[in-house]
XYZ file of C-alpha atoms in Angstrom:
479
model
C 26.660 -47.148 -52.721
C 23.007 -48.768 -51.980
C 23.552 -49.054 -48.529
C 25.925 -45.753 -47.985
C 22.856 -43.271 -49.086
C 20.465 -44.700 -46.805
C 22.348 -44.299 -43.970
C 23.318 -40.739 -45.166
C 19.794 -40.340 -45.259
C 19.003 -41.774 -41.968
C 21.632 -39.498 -40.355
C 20.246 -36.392 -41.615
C 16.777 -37.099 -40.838
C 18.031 -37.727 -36.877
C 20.097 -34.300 -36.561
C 17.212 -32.415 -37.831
C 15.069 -33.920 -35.741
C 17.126 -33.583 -32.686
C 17.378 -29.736 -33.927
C 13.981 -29.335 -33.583
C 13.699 -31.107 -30.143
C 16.268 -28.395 -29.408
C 14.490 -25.772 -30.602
C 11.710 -26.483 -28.553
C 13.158 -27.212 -25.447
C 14.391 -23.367 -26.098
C 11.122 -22.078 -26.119
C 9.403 -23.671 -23.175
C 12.188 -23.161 -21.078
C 12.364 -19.254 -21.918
C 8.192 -18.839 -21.502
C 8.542 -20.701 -18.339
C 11.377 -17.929 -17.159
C 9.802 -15.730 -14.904
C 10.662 -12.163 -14.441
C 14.012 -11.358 -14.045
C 15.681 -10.936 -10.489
C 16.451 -7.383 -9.455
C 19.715 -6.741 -7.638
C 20.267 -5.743 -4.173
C 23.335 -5.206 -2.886
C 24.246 -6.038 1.064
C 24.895 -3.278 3.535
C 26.045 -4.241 6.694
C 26.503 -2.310 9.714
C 29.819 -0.370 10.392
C 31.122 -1.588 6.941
C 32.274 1.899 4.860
C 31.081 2.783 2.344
C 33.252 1.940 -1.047
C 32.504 5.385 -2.862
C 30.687 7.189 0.022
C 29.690 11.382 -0.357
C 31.410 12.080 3.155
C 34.477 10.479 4.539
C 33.087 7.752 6.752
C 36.710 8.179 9.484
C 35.215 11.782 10.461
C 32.579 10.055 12.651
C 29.407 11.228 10.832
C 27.230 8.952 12.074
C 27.751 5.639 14.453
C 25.808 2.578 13.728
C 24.310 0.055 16.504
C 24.502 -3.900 17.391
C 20.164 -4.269 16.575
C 18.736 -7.766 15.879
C 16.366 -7.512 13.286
C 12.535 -7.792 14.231
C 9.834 -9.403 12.272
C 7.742 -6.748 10.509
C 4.048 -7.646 10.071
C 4.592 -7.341 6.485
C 7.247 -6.142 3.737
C 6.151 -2.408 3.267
C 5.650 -0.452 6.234
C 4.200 3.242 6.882
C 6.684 5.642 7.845
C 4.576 6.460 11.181
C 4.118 2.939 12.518
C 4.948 3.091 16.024
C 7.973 1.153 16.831
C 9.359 0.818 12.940
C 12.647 2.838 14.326
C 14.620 2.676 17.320
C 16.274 5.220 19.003
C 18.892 5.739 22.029
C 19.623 8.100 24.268
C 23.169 8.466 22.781
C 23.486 11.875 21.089
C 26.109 10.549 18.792
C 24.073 8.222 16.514
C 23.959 11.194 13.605
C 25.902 14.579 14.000
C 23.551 16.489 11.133
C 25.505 19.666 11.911
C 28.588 18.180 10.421
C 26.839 17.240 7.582
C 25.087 20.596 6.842
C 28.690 22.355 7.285
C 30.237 19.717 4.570
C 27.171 20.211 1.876
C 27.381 24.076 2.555
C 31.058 24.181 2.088
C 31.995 25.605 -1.348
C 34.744 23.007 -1.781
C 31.520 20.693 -1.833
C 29.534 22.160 -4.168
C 29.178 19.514 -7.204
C 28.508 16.663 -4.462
C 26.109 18.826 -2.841
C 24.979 20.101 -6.297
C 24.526 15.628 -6.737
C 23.414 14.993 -3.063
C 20.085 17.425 -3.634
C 19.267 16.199 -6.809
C 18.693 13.111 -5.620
C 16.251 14.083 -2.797
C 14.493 16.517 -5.319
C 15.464 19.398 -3.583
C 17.487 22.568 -4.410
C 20.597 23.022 -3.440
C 20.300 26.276 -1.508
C 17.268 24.213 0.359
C 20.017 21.694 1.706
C 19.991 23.374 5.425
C 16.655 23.889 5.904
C 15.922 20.143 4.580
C 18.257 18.805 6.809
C 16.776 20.656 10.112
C 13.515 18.928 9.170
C 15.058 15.343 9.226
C 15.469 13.184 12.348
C 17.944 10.087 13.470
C 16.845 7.043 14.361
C 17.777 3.489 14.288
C 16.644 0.444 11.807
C 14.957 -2.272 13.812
C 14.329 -4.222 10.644
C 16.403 -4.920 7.673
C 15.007 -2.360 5.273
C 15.312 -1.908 1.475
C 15.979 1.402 -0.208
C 17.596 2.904 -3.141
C 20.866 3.899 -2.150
C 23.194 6.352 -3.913
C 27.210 6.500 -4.319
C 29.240 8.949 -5.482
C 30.792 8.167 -8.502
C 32.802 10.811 -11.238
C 30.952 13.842 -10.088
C 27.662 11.875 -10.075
C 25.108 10.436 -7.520
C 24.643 6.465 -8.827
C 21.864 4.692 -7.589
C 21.446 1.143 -6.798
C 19.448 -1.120 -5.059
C 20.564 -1.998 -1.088
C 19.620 -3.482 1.795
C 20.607 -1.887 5.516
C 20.797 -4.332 8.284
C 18.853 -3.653 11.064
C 21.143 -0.991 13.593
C 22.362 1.475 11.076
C 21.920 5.119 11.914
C 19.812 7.054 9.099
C 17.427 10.360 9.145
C 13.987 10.073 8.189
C 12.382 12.800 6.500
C 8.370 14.191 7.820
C 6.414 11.074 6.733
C 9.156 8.650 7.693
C 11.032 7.516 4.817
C 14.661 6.876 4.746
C 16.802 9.911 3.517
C 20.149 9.769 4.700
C 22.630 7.049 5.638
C 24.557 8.653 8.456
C 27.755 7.260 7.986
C 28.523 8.111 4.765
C 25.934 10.833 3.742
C 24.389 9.074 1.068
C 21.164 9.711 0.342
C 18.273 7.206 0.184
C 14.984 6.822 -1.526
C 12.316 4.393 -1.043
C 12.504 1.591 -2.850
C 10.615 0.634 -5.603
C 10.780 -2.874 -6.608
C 9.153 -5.950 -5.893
C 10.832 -7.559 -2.467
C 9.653 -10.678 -3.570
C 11.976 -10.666 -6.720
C 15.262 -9.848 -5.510
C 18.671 -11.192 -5.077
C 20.639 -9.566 -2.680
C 24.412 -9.830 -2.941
C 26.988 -9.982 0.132
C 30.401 -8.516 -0.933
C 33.238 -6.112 -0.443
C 33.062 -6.942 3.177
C 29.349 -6.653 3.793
C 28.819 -10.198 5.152
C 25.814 -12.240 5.909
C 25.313 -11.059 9.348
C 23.580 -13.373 11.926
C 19.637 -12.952 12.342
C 19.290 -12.236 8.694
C 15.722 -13.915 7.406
C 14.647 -13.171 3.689
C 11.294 -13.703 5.180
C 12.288 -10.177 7.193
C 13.066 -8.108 4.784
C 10.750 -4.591 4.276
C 10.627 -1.442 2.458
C 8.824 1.680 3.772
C 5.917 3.827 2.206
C 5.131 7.108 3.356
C 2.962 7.927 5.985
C -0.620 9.584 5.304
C 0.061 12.786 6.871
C 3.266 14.713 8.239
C 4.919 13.370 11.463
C 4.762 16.028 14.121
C 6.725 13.046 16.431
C 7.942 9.568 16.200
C 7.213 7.324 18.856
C 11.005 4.781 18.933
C 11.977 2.229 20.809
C 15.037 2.314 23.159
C 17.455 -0.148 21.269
C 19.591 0.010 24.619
C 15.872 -0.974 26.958
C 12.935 -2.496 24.682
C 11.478 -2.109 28.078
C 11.258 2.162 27.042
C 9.898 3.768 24.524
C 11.277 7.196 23.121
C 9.481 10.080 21.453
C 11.372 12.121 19.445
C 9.793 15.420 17.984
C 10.216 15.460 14.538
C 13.335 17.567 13.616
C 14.980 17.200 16.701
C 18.595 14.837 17.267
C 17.307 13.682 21.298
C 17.504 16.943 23.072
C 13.838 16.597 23.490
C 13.013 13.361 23.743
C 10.594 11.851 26.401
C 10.855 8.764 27.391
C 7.142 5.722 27.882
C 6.930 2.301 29.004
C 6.313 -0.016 25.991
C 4.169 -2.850 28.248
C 1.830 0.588 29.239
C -1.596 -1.211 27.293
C -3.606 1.323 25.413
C -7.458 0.625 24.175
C -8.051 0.303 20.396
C -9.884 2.737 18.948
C -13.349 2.594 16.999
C -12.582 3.664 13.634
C -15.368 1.711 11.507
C -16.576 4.642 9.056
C -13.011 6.204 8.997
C -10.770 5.876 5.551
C -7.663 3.274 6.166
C -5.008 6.453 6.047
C -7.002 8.696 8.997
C -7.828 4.892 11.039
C -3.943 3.992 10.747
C -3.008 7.526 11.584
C -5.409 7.237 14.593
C -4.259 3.644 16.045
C -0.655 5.105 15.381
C -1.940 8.052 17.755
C -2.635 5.133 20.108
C 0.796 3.953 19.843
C -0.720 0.767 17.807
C 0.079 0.023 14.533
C -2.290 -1.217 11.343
C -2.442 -4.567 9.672
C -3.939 -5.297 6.681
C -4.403 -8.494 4.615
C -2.878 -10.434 2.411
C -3.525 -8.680 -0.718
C -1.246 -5.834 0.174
C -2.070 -2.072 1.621
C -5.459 -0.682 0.424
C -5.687 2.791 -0.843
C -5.713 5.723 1.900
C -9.606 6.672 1.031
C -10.895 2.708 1.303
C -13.245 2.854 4.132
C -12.558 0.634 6.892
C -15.574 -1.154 8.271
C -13.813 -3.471 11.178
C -11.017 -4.080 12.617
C -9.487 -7.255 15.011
C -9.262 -7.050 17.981
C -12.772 -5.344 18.588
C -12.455 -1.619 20.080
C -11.910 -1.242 23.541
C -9.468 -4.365 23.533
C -6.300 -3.059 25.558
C -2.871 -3.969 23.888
C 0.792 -2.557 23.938
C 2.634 -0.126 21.970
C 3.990 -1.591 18.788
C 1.132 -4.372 18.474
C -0.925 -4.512 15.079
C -4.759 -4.111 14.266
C -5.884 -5.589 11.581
C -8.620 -3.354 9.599
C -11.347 -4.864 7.517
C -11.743 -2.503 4.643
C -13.966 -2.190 1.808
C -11.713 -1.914 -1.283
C -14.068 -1.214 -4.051
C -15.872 1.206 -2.643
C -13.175 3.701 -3.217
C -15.674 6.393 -4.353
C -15.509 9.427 -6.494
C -12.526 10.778 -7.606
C -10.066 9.854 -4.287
C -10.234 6.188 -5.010
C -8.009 4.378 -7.048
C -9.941 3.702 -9.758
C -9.753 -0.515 -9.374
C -12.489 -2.541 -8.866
C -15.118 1.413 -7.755
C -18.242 0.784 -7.546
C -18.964 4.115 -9.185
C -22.276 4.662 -7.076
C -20.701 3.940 -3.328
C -18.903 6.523 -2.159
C -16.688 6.219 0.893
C -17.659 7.451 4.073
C -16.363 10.311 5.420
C -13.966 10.012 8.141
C -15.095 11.101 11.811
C -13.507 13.790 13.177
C -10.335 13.402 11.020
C -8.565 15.598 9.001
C -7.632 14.952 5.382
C -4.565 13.381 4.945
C -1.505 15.067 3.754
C 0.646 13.563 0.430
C -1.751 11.059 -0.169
C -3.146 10.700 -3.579
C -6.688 8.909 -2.137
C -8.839 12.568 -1.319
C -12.511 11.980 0.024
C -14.871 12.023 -2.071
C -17.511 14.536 -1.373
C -20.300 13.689 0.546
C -23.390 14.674 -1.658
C -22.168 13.898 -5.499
C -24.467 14.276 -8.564
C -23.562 10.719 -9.469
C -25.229 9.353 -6.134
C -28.555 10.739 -6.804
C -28.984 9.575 -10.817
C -28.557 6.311 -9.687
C -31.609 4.154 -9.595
C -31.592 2.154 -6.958
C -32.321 2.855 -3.647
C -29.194 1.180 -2.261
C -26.702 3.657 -3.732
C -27.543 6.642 -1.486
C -26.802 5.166 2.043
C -26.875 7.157 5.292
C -23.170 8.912 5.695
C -23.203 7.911 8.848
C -23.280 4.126 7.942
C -20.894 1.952 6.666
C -20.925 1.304 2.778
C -23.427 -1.070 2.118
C -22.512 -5.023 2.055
C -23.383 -5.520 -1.575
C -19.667 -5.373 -1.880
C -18.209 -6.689 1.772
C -14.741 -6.410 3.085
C -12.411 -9.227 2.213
C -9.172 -8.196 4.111
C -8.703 -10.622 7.412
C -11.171 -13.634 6.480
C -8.653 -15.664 4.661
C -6.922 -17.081 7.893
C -5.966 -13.394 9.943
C -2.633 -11.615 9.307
C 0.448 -12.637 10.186
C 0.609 -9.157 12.902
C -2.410 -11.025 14.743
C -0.103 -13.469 16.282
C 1.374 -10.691 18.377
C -1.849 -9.978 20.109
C -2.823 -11.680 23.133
C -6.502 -11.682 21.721
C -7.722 -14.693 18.875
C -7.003 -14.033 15.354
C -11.021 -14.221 14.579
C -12.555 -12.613 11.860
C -12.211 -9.059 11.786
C -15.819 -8.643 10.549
C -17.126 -9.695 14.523
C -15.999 -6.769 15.645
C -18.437 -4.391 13.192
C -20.711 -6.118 11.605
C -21.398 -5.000 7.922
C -24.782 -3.759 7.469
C -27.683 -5.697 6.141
C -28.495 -5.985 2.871
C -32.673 -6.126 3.696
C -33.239 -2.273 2.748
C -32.706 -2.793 -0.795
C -34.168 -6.262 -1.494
C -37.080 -6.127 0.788
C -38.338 -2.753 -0.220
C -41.208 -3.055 -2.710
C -40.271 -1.924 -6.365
C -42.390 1.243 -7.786
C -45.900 0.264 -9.021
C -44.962 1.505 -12.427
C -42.289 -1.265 -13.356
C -44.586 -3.902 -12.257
C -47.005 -3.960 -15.123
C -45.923 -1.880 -18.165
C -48.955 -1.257 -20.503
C -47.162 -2.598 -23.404
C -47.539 -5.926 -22.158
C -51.120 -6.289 -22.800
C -52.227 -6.920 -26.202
C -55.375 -5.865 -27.351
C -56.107 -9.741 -28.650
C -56.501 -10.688 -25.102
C -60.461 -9.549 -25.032
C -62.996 -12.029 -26.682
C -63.062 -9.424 -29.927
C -64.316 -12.555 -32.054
C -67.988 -12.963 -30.830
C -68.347 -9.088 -32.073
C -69.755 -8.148 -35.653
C -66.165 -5.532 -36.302
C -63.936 -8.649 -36.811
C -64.036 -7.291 -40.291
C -61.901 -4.726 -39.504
C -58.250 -5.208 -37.641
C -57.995 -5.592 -34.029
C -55.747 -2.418 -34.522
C -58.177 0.282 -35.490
C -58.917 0.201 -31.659
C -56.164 3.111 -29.809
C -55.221 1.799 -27.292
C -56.419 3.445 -24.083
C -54.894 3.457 -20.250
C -57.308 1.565 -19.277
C -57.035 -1.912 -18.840
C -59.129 -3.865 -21.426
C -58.975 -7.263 -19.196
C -60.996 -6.169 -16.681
C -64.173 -4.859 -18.277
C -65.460 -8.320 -19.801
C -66.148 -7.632 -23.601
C -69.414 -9.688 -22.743
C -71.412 -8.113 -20.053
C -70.869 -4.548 -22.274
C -71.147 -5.121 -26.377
C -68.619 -2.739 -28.339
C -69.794 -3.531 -31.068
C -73.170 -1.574 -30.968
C -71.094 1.321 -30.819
C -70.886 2.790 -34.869
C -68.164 5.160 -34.263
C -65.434 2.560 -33.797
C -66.984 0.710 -36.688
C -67.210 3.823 -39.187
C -63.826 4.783 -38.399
């Protein structure tokens, strides 16, 4: 018994501490858990569809052998040149076979399903579907796709390979998967935190780089035409009105070089819209797309540089001086307001409006900095930051150097506010001179407070007390 209770002792003492140690290791290994993974599901060319909205055998839509192609970044603007292909092929999408199955009264609760997911009615299904336009994925592109499941669209997560056959809707997001019907929307999760799944026949296919994956954003303003590239000849380019299936397409040589544009002063969404104009598409940096209403104040290569169609700019833009009430609200300035854009239009669907160019708020202000020229860039009290941290990754495809984008513009200086004198006012307030300052002593009214003198505008330093006595004067001694 003396040596049994002990080691009862002893035991208990070790399990609860090695609870504990449990315990803990718990914790830390739960705080160190990141965010969860979001699931994306594989979809591979020509593989059907498990629970598609239109039978797949009736030859909807064909799908094409496209290696993937490395996108500058992993969200895209639905008018970059070259984000689609194309072919001359007529067969890629037959929308008139779709618009005949959603119209078909058989069809009605998956039509009824199909428009609610692209927010439309369902007596607006024809005239939505005449808007769209085919085209081919050159990249492997995230959306949110949608089965039909028990009467009901269900969405989930997917990622197309690069060659399937889709419509894009006016700004150039994914809407349709041709094959099967299914509508799309963009995708709205964080491509860095996925996990993407390859089952029920959807195989890793060759070329497939996580480091290639993309989602698409809308573009700033409605696509009157997209400017593809001829999966069959990279050599030749296609452009495709919007709304058309190829019976008007023209086709362009992709090595013809075009000139980049100026488009310092201009907000990012008009300066991308005008290098995608060009047949050029816009970078940005590593921190991710800047608001449509940041102005852009550079851009690499410098204007005038001649590249081909599909090659990226990279724009230097000023993203707190969002301005007014079209910025986003992060990191404004409040009393810089963008510039207006030259010779652009506004945007259309973008959320970043101009702020207008003479606002109350501009003229309270102080100082003399916060009412610029509109003609200038915003001033560099707050100076670009996209391209100086080692160029984009879409600089590479240039033939020029990936140099600072800021060479190309150069901000403007910051001497009109600090070298300008301040106003004569501030300089020497009257309340800092105190009335002791004046040899008061040597005269006979020391008897009565130094502060039965008002004090006057004028400066009492620079009449010496000496030279004129106050204190012969008996009214300020009487009173």
């Amino acid at each position: 018994m003396t040596f049994r209770m002990p080691m009862q002792r002893a035991g208990k003492s070790v399990v609860r501490r090695l609870g504990i140690l449990l315990v803990c290791a718990l914790v830390l290994s739960g705080c160190d858990r990141g965010p969860q993974l979001l699931a994306v599901k594989a979809v591979a060319a020509r593989v059907p569809s498990l629970a598609p909205f239109f039978d797949e055998e009736s030859g909807l839509g064909h799908d094409s052998t496209v290696r993937s192609q490395q996108p500058h970044s992993g969200l895209q603007a639905g008018n970059t040149p070259g984000l689609y292909g194309g072919t001359r092929k007529p067969t890629i999408c037959d929308v008139n076979r779709l618009k005949t199955f959603l119209t078909d009264p058989r069809n009605d609760r998956k039509a009824h399903a199909w428009a609610q997911v692209l927010k439309i009615s369902q007596d607006e299904i024809p005239a939505y579907l005449d808007r769209l336009t085919p085209v081919l994925l050159r990249h492997d592109t995230l959306v949110q796709n949608h089965d039909y499941k028990k009467g009901r669209a269900t969405p989930f997560n997917s990622l197309l390979e690069a060659g399937i056959a889709i419509l894009v809707d006016e700004q150039g997001l994914p809407a349709v998967k041709c094959s099967c019907g299914n509508p799309l929307r963009p995708f709205a999760g964080d491509a860095s935190r996925i996990s993407v799944t390859f089952e029920n026949g959807n195989k890793k296919w060759d070329g497939y780089d996580r480091a290639s994956l993309m989602a698409v954003k809308p573009a700033p303003r409605r696509i009157e035409q997209l400017a593809l590239v001829d999966v069959d000849n990279p050599d030749r380019g296609i452009t495709r009105p919007a709304g058309t299936t190829g019976a008007h397409d023209s086709p362009f040589d992709t090595h013809e070089r075009h000139k980049v544009p100026d488009v310092a002063g201009m907000r990012f969404g008009d300066a991308s819209q005008r290098l995608a104009d060009k047949g050029l598409a816009a970078a940005y940096d590593a921190k991710g797309p800047p608001p449509d209403g940041a102005p852009v104040t550079g851009s690499d290569p410098a204007p005038g540089t001649e590249l081909e169609f599909g090659e990226y700019v990279t724009l230097s833009v000023d993203r707190g001086a969002t301005g007014g009430t079209g910025g986003t609200g992060k990191g404004s300035t409040g009393g810089t307001s963008a510039p207006p854009s030259s010779g652009s239009s506004t945007p259309r669907g973008s959320s970043q409006l101009p702020p207008s160019s003479g606002g109350a708020t501009t003229s309270s202000s102080p100082p003399p900095s916060s009412s610029p020229s509109s003609s200038s860039p915003p001033p560099s009290s707050s100076p670009p930051s996209s391209a100086t941290s080692g160029g984009a990754p879409g600089a590479s495809r240039s033939s020029e150097s990936s140099g600072s984008p800021e060479s190309s513009k150069p901000p403007p200086a910051s001497s009109a506010s600090a070298s300008s004198p301040p106003p004569a006012v501030s300089s020497s307030p009257p309340t800092s001179r105190p009335v002791s300052s004046a040899p008061v002593t040597s005269a006979p009214v020391t008897s009565d407070p130094a502060t039965a003198q008002p004090v006057t505008s004028d400066p009492v330093a620079s009449d010496p007390v000496a030279s004129s006595p106050v204190a012969g004067e008996p009214t300020t001694t009487t009173a």
